[in-house]
Short mmCIF file of C-alpha atoms in Angstrom, two decimals:
data_model
loop_
_atom_site.label_atom_id
_atom_site.label_comp_id
_atom_site.label_asym_id
_atom_site.label_seq_id
_atom_site.Cartn_x
_atom_site.Cartn_y
_atom_site.Cartn_z
CA MET A 16 30.96 58.62 7.17
CA MET A 17 32.07 55.85 9.52
CA ILE A 18 31.25 56.38 13.18
CA LYS A 19 32.64 54.39 16.10
CA SER A 20 30.42 53.98 19.12
CA ILE A 21 30.75 52.13 22.41
CA ILE A 22 27.72 49.94 23.18
CA LEU A 23 27.70 47.95 26.41
CA GLY A 24 31.49 47.75 26.35
CA LEU A 25 31.53 46.49 22.77
CA VAL A 26 32.99 48.52 19.94
CA TYR A 27 31.00 48.57 16.70
CA VAL A 28 31.87 50.06 13.34
CA THR A 29 28.63 51.59 12.10
CA THR A 30 27.74 52.09 8.44
CA ALA A 31 24.59 52.87 6.53
CA TYR A 32 23.90 49.16 6.30
CA GLY A 33 24.48 48.13 9.88
CA ALA A 34 27.20 47.57 12.43
CA VAL A 35 29.95 44.98 12.54
CA LEU A 36 31.37 43.85 15.86
CA GLU A 37 34.96 45.09 16.08
CA LYS A 38 36.16 43.93 19.53
CA ARG A 39 35.62 41.27 22.14
CA ALA A 40 34.96 38.49 19.65
CA PRO A 41 35.50 34.88 20.74
CA ALA A 42 38.93 33.32 20.41
CA PRO A 43 39.60 32.21 16.83
CA PHE A 44 38.73 28.59 16.04
CA SER A 45 37.14 28.06 19.46
CA ASN A 46 33.75 26.88 20.68
CA PHE A 47 31.43 29.75 21.61
CA THR A 48 27.79 30.88 21.69
CA ARG A 49 25.85 34.16 21.53
CA ASN A 50 28.37 35.82 19.23
CA GLU A 51 26.49 38.78 17.78
CA PHE A 52 28.57 40.16 14.92
CA PHE A 53 26.12 42.39 13.02
CA LYS A 54 23.54 44.88 14.26
CA PRO A 55 20.92 46.55 12.05
CA ALA A 56 21.34 50.20 11.17
CA ALA A 57 19.42 52.67 13.31
CA ASP A 58 17.02 53.38 10.45
CA ALA A 59 16.54 49.73 9.52
CA GLN A 60 13.08 48.88 8.27
CA LEU A 61 10.78 46.06 9.36
CA TRP A 62 12.68 43.62 11.61
CA GLY A 63 16.29 44.59 10.96
CA THR A 64 17.51 41.08 10.12
CA LEU A 65 15.96 37.61 9.83
CA TYR A 66 16.65 34.12 8.52
CA ALA A 67 20.43 33.57 8.60
CA ARG A 68 21.91 30.90 6.32
CA SER A 69 25.49 29.63 6.21
CA LEU A 70 27.96 27.76 4.02
CA GLN A 71 31.49 26.40 4.46
CA LEU A 72 34.09 26.66 1.71
CA PRO A 73 36.81 24.03 1.04
CA ASP A 74 39.44 26.10 2.91
CA GLU A 75 37.21 26.00 6.04
CA SER A 76 36.22 29.66 5.72
CA LEU A 77 32.55 30.37 6.36
CA LEU A 78 29.86 32.42 4.65
CA MET A 79 26.69 33.83 6.20
CA THR A 80 23.75 35.61 4.62
CA TRP A 81 20.39 36.84 5.88
CA GLU A 82 17.37 38.99 5.18
CA ASN A 83 18.58 42.56 5.63
CA TYR A 84 16.42 45.67 5.90
CA PRO A 85 18.33 48.95 5.68
CA ALA A 86 16.43 52.01 4.55
CA GLU A 87 15.95 51.49 0.81
CA SER A 88 14.98 53.35 -2.34
CA LYS A 89 14.28 52.39 -5.93
CA ALA A 90 17.92 53.15 -6.70
CA TYR A 91 19.16 51.05 -3.79
CA PRO A 92 16.79 48.14 -3.12
CA VAL A 93 17.55 45.54 -0.48
CA ASN A 94 19.97 42.70 -1.13
CA HIS A 95 21.24 39.61 0.62
CA PRO A 96 24.61 40.46 2.17
CA ILE A 97 27.37 37.85 2.20
CA TYR A 98 29.69 37.98 5.19
CA LYS A 99 32.81 35.84 5.52
CA SER A 100 34.76 34.40 8.46
CA VAL A 101 38.29 33.01 8.20
CA ASP A 102 38.69 32.19 11.91
CA GLY A 103 36.03 29.59 12.58
CA GLY A 104 33.11 32.01 12.91
CA ALA A 105 34.66 34.19 15.61
CA THR A 106 34.77 37.33 13.47
CA TRP A 107 33.06 38.26 10.22
CA SER A 108 33.57 40.85 7.49
CA ASN A 109 31.43 42.17 4.66
CA PHE A 110 32.43 40.17 1.57
CA SER A 111 29.83 40.61 -1.18
CA ALA A 112 26.08 40.70 -1.78
CA VAL A 113 23.52 38.92 -3.91
CA LYS A 114 21.76 41.75 -5.73
CA ASP A 115 18.68 41.71 -7.92
CA THR A 116 19.85 42.37 -11.48
CA GLN A 117 16.58 41.43 -13.19
CA ASN A 118 13.51 43.02 -11.63
CA GLY A 119 14.51 46.25 -9.91
CA TRP A 120 12.85 44.97 -6.74
CA GLY A 121 15.74 43.77 -4.62
CA MET A 122 16.49 40.42 -3.05
CA ARG A 123 14.12 40.62 -0.12
CA PHE A 124 13.26 37.35 1.58
CA GLN A 125 14.72 33.98 2.61
CA PRO A 126 18.21 33.57 1.13
CA PHE A 127 19.76 30.13 0.80
CA LEU A 128 23.34 29.13 -0.10
CA TYR A 129 24.35 25.84 -1.69
CA THR A 130 27.61 24.42 -3.04
CA LEU A 131 27.37 22.30 -6.17
CA PRO A 132 28.77 18.85 -5.31
CA THR A 133 29.46 18.08 -8.98
CA ASP A 134 29.71 19.83 -12.34
CA PHE A 135 26.19 20.92 -13.20
CA GLY A 136 24.32 23.25 -15.51
CA GLY A 137 27.45 24.79 -16.98
CA TYR A 138 29.04 25.39 -13.57
CA ALA A 139 31.99 23.50 -12.11
CA ARG A 140 31.89 21.53 -8.91
CA GLY A 141 32.28 23.94 -6.01
CA ALA A 142 30.35 26.78 -7.61
CA ILE A 143 27.97 28.41 -5.15
CA LEU A 144 24.27 28.89 -5.78
CA ALA A 145 22.24 31.53 -3.97
CA ALA A 146 18.45 31.33 -3.97
CA GLY A 147 16.14 34.01 -2.67
CA VAL A 148 12.81 35.76 -3.03
CA SER A 149 12.65 38.95 -5.11
CA THR A 150 9.60 41.17 -4.74
CA PRO A 151 8.99 44.95 -4.52
CA GLU A 152 9.14 46.86 -1.23
CA SER A 153 5.37 47.31 -1.54
CA LEU A 154 5.06 43.49 -1.83
CA GLU A 155 2.78 44.10 -4.82
CA GLY A 156 3.46 43.60 -8.52
CA GLY A 157 4.85 40.09 -8.59
CA VAL A 158 7.34 37.77 -6.91
CA TYR A 159 10.12 35.53 -8.19
CA ILE A 160 12.18 32.85 -6.56
CA GLU A 161 15.57 33.46 -8.15
CA VAL A 162 18.87 31.65 -8.39
CA TYR A 163 22.23 33.36 -8.76
CA ALA A 164 25.65 31.70 -9.00
CA SER A 165 29.24 32.47 -8.05
CA LYS A 166 32.27 30.93 -9.75
CA ASP A 167 34.81 32.62 -7.48
CA GLY A 168 33.91 31.63 -3.94
CA ALA A 169 31.09 34.19 -3.46
CA LYS A 170 33.10 37.26 -4.51
CA THR A 171 30.86 37.97 -7.49
CA TRP A 172 27.42 36.77 -8.55
CA GLU A 173 25.57 36.30 -11.82
CA PHE A 174 21.91 35.67 -12.52
CA VAL A 175 21.08 32.10 -13.57
CA SER A 176 17.30 31.69 -13.85
CA HIS A 177 13.84 32.35 -12.47
CA ILE A 178 12.72 29.27 -10.52
CA ALA A 179 9.09 30.27 -9.92
CA TYR A 180 6.78 33.27 -10.33
CA GLY A 181 3.69 34.44 -8.46
CA ASP A 182 1.41 37.39 -9.13
CA GLY A 183 1.59 38.55 -5.50
CA PRO A 184 1.02 40.41 -3.33
CA ASN A 185 3.80 38.64 -1.47
CA THR A 186 2.11 38.56 1.92
CA ILE A 187 0.88 35.78 4.18
CA LYS A 188 -2.74 36.76 3.58
CA ASN A 189 -4.68 33.76 2.34
CA GLY A 190 -5.43 34.13 -1.35
CA ASP A 191 -2.39 36.25 -2.18
CA LYS A 192 -0.21 34.59 -4.82
CA ALA A 193 2.99 34.55 -2.78
CA LEU A 194 6.15 32.40 -2.78
CA TRP A 195 8.57 31.78 0.07
CA GLU A 196 11.55 29.90 1.50
CA PRO A 197 13.59 28.17 -1.23
CA PHE A 198 15.79 25.24 -0.18
CA PHE A 199 18.21 23.35 -2.48
CA LEU A 200 19.64 19.85 -2.67
CA MET A 201 21.09 17.66 -5.42
CA TYR A 202 19.57 14.24 -6.11
CA LYS A 203 20.35 11.89 -8.99
CA ASP A 204 21.76 14.48 -11.39
CA GLN A 205 19.06 17.04 -10.76
CA LEU A 206 18.83 20.05 -8.50
CA VAL A 207 15.72 20.13 -6.33
CA CYS A 208 14.24 23.40 -5.09
CA TYR A 209 11.65 23.13 -2.31
CA TYR A 210 9.50 26.15 -1.50
CA SER A 211 6.22 27.36 0.04
CA ASP A 212 3.51 28.14 -2.51
CA GLN A 213 0.34 30.23 -2.09
CA ARG A 214 -0.72 30.21 -5.76
CA ASP A 215 -3.12 27.25 -5.61
CA PRO A 216 -6.70 28.43 -4.89
CA LYS A 217 -7.38 25.10 -3.15
CA HIS A 218 -4.81 25.80 -0.44
CA ALA A 219 -3.89 28.82 1.65
CA GLN A 220 -0.35 27.51 1.31
CA LYS A 221 1.29 24.22 0.39
CA LEU A 222 4.79 22.80 0.17
CA VAL A 223 6.13 21.91 -3.26
CA HIS A 224 9.32 21.17 -5.13
CA THR A 225 10.57 21.64 -8.66
CA THR A 226 13.65 20.19 -10.35
CA THR A 227 16.14 21.14 -13.05
CA THR A 228 18.83 19.32 -15.00
CA ASP A 229 20.39 22.42 -16.55
CA LEU A 230 19.71 25.36 -14.16
CA LYS A 231 17.76 27.02 -16.96
CA THR A 232 14.39 25.28 -17.08
CA TRP A 233 12.43 24.01 -14.10
CA SER A 234 9.90 21.19 -13.96
CA ASP A 235 6.25 21.33 -13.04
CA ILE A 236 5.79 21.42 -9.28
CA VAL A 237 5.21 18.34 -7.13
CA GLU A 238 3.34 18.60 -3.83
CA ASP A 239 5.25 17.63 -0.67
CA GLU A 240 2.57 18.66 1.85
CA ALA A 241 -0.87 19.93 0.86
CA GLU A 242 -3.78 19.61 3.27
CA SER A 243 -7.49 19.26 2.57
CA ASN A 244 -8.13 22.00 5.15
CA TYR A 245 -7.80 25.21 3.15
CA ASP A 246 -6.67 27.25 6.16
CA ALA A 247 -3.63 25.08 6.88
CA ARG A 248 -0.38 26.83 6.03
CA PRO A 249 2.51 24.35 6.00
CA GLY A 250 5.74 26.26 5.43
CA MET A 251 9.52 26.46 5.68
CA THR A 252 10.65 23.15 4.22
CA THR A 253 14.12 21.86 5.07
CA VAL A 254 15.39 18.42 4.07
CA ALA A 255 18.31 16.23 5.14
CA HIS A 256 19.72 12.94 3.89
CA ILE A 257 19.95 10.23 6.57
CA GLU A 258 22.98 8.64 4.96
CA SER A 259 23.14 5.59 7.20
CA THR A 260 19.67 4.43 6.12
CA ASN A 261 19.59 6.19 2.73
CA LYS A 262 16.33 7.87 3.69
CA TRP A 263 15.34 11.52 3.69
CA ILE A 264 13.74 13.64 6.40
CA MET A 265 11.69 16.77 5.77
CA THR A 266 10.69 19.27 8.47
CA TRP A 267 8.17 22.11 8.29
CA GLU A 268 5.88 24.32 10.36
CA ARG A 269 2.11 23.80 10.30
CA CYS A 270 0.63 27.26 10.67
CA GLY A 271 -2.93 28.47 10.24
CA VAL A 272 -4.55 25.59 12.13
CA ASP A 273 -2.00 24.21 14.58
CA ALA A 274 -0.08 27.03 16.30
CA CYS A 275 2.74 26.59 13.78
CA ARG A 276 3.70 23.25 15.32
CA VAL A 277 6.73 21.56 13.75
CA TYR A 278 6.27 18.25 11.93
CA TYR A 279 8.47 15.89 9.98
CA LYS A 280 8.18 12.97 7.60
CA VAL A 281 10.69 10.39 6.36
CA SER A 282 10.78 9.08 2.79
CA ASP A 283 12.86 6.72 0.66
CA SER A 284 13.33 9.58 -1.81
CA PRO A 285 13.44 13.37 -1.46
CA LEU A 286 11.01 13.52 -4.39
CA THR A 287 8.21 11.47 -2.79
CA PHE A 288 7.33 13.18 0.49
CA GLY A 289 3.76 13.94 -0.61
CA PRO A 290 1.92 10.76 0.47
CA ILE A 291 3.94 10.21 3.67
CA PRO A 292 1.95 10.87 6.91
CA ARG A 293 3.21 13.70 9.09
CA THR A 294 4.62 13.19 12.59
CA ARG A 295 4.84 15.82 15.33
CA LEU A 296 8.23 16.91 16.61
CA LYS A 297 7.73 15.86 20.24
CA ALA A 298 10.44 15.62 22.89
CA THR A 299 10.91 12.88 25.46
CA ASP A 300 9.35 15.15 28.12
CA GLY A 301 6.25 15.76 25.99
CA SER A 302 7.28 19.21 24.77
CA LEU A 303 6.04 20.36 21.37
CA PHE A 304 7.79 22.93 19.21
CA SER A 305 6.72 25.69 16.85
CA SER A 306 7.92 27.60 13.82
CA GLY A 307 11.02 27.88 11.71
CA PRO A 308 12.45 24.35 11.79
CA TYR A 309 15.82 23.46 10.29
CA VAL A 310 17.02 19.86 10.01
CA THR A 311 20.44 18.40 9.36
CA TRP A 312 22.04 14.96 9.67
CA VAL A 313 25.59 14.31 10.85
CA ARG A 314 27.56 11.12 11.12
CA ASN A 315 27.90 10.22 14.80
CA PRO A 316 31.47 11.14 15.81
CA TYR A 317 31.26 8.98 18.93
CA THR A 318 30.67 5.65 17.17
CA SER A 319 32.35 3.75 14.34
CA ASP A 320 29.31 1.93 12.97
CA GLY A 321 28.31 4.56 10.40
CA SER A 322 25.24 5.66 12.35
CA GLY A 323 24.26 9.29 12.63
CA ILE A 324 22.38 11.95 14.53
CA ILE A 325 19.40 13.92 13.23
CA ILE A 326 19.42 17.50 14.54
CA VAL A 327 16.47 19.91 14.44
CA SER A 328 16.34 23.55 15.49
CA THR A 329 13.08 25.48 15.93
CA THR A 330 12.14 29.10 16.52
CA SER A 331 10.29 28.35 19.75
CA SER A 332 13.21 26.90 21.71
CA GLU A 333 16.85 27.67 22.42
CA ASN A 334 17.40 23.91 22.59
CA ILE A 335 18.16 21.74 19.61
CA LEU A 336 16.42 18.37 19.28
CA ILE A 337 18.35 15.21 18.44
CA GLN A 338 17.51 11.60 17.68
CA GLY A 339 19.08 8.60 15.98
CA ASP A 340 18.60 7.48 12.40
CA ASN A 341 15.05 6.12 12.79
CA PRO A 342 13.11 9.01 14.35
CA ALA A 343 9.89 8.46 16.28
CA GLU A 344 7.41 10.82 17.93
CA GLY A 345 8.19 11.50 21.57
CA LYS A 346 11.79 10.29 21.28
CA TRP A 347 13.48 13.61 20.53
CA LYS A 348 16.10 14.58 23.11
CA LYS A 349 16.41 18.26 24.03
CA VAL A 350 19.97 19.60 24.15
CA ASP A 351 20.74 22.99 25.68
CA ILE A 352 23.43 24.68 23.60
CA ASN A 353 23.26 28.02 25.49
CA HIS A 354 22.43 29.97 22.36
CA TRP A 355 19.33 32.07 21.94
CA SER A 356 16.57 31.13 19.54
CA ALA A 357 15.80 33.02 16.34
CA TYR A 358 13.34 33.02 13.48
CA SER A 359 14.41 30.00 11.42
CA ARG A 360 17.82 29.49 13.00
CA SER A 361 20.09 27.43 10.70
CA VAL A 362 22.27 24.45 11.66
CA ARG A 363 25.26 23.22 9.66
CA GLU A 364 28.05 20.72 10.30
CA ILE A 365 31.45 22.35 9.73
CA THR A 366 35.07 21.51 10.37
CA VAL A 367 37.27 23.79 12.47
CA LYS A 368 40.94 22.92 12.10
CA GLY A 369 39.74 19.49 11.04
CA THR A 370 37.43 19.00 14.04
CA ARG A 371 33.73 18.46 13.29
CA ARG A 372 31.40 20.93 14.99
CA LEU A 373 28.01 22.58 14.54
CA LEU A 374 27.58 26.13 13.27
CA ILE A 375 24.35 27.80 14.36
CA GLY A 376 23.29 30.89 12.40
CA ASN A 377 20.83 33.42 13.84
CA GLY A 378 19.07 36.31 12.25
CA GLY A 379 16.63 38.18 14.44
CA ASN A 380 13.10 37.52 15.62
CA PHE A 381 9.91 39.39 14.81
CA GLY A 382 9.82 42.18 17.36
CA ASP A 383 12.00 45.06 18.48
CA LYS A 384 14.61 45.51 15.77
CA LYS A 385 17.13 46.84 18.32
CA TYR A 386 17.69 43.24 19.38
CA ASN A 387 17.57 41.71 15.94
CA GLY A 388 21.23 41.36 15.08
CA VAL A 389 22.97 38.45 13.39
CA ALA A 390 24.78 36.00 15.63
CA ASP A 391 26.47 32.63 15.43
CA ALA A 392 27.55 29.80 17.67
CA VAL A 393 30.06 27.00 17.17
CA VAL A 394 29.43 24.02 19.45
CA PRO A 395 30.42 20.35 19.69
CA ILE A 396 28.19 17.78 18.05
CA PRO A 397 25.93 16.54 20.89
CA THR A 398 25.76 12.96 22.08
CA LEU A 399 22.60 10.89 21.82
#
């Protein structure tokens, strides 16, 4: 049964899965911040929502997905919902879901959406890939990083392949054979999947990548960050192409030994991060940042020389950090975008009626699930 309730002057439509904002949304195709459009159901488990990820389709419509925790059963395990906006992110509606069709466990952690830029692996250019972590509600009995695909703009999904497997339990306890946080990009006719890996007994956790040329078989892993200190837990890889210099930047959090401080490294290839020394993400005022980084690169809209802007979001700050194409420690500029922080907030360049802007995607934070809704912001690209 659908129930309408008034909450702080906002009207929500409440379902078993959560609540969708029905009124008082921002103006369509406008700039805005703090636009909460989904609230967890009253009986939501764990943290309600976490880890929002977005995608833009060729018609400028937007997709958003996240970790979602309604009450579940073996018959109805968790999935990664797909919501869609056709008005520049102002309003969103339930569109589809990426469901576990292989394991009976559900799609539980860290979804990621990616559009194929070329025909690949039997799928046409424009097909959408969805990665995520499938593991039982108990977190015991195994874990897969999976990839599903959609040929029809995210309306329907089909299983493609298992990317990686761990024996579990899928917890952050050192020694558990867990897998986390897949991230995709295409490079030289291969799809790269970065992820966090706890299976190596020499490391509490390390960052690795694997590649495929057919979406069916995946290569042996390559280390991107693996420390000699066992207790170090580097995690949450994101990567961006600095097109103006043809280099690649990787960001991650360094947990276990360093208060989850955010670091980055720059490489000539997205396949050779391993030997590159790490650099702290440090602002011009000396600030350091922790947890959940997300990096993207955009061409600078205020110049005509082809240069760009590197943009990093972190869990520990509402600000985003920006720098030019050759990043250096202590040179990151803080930019207040008036949008609250979240656990692994995502940042994507989009176009709104042809105008380039940034889309910020928020799931919740670890804490009181009453405040752990899904929100977005659309803001201008900042100036250096």
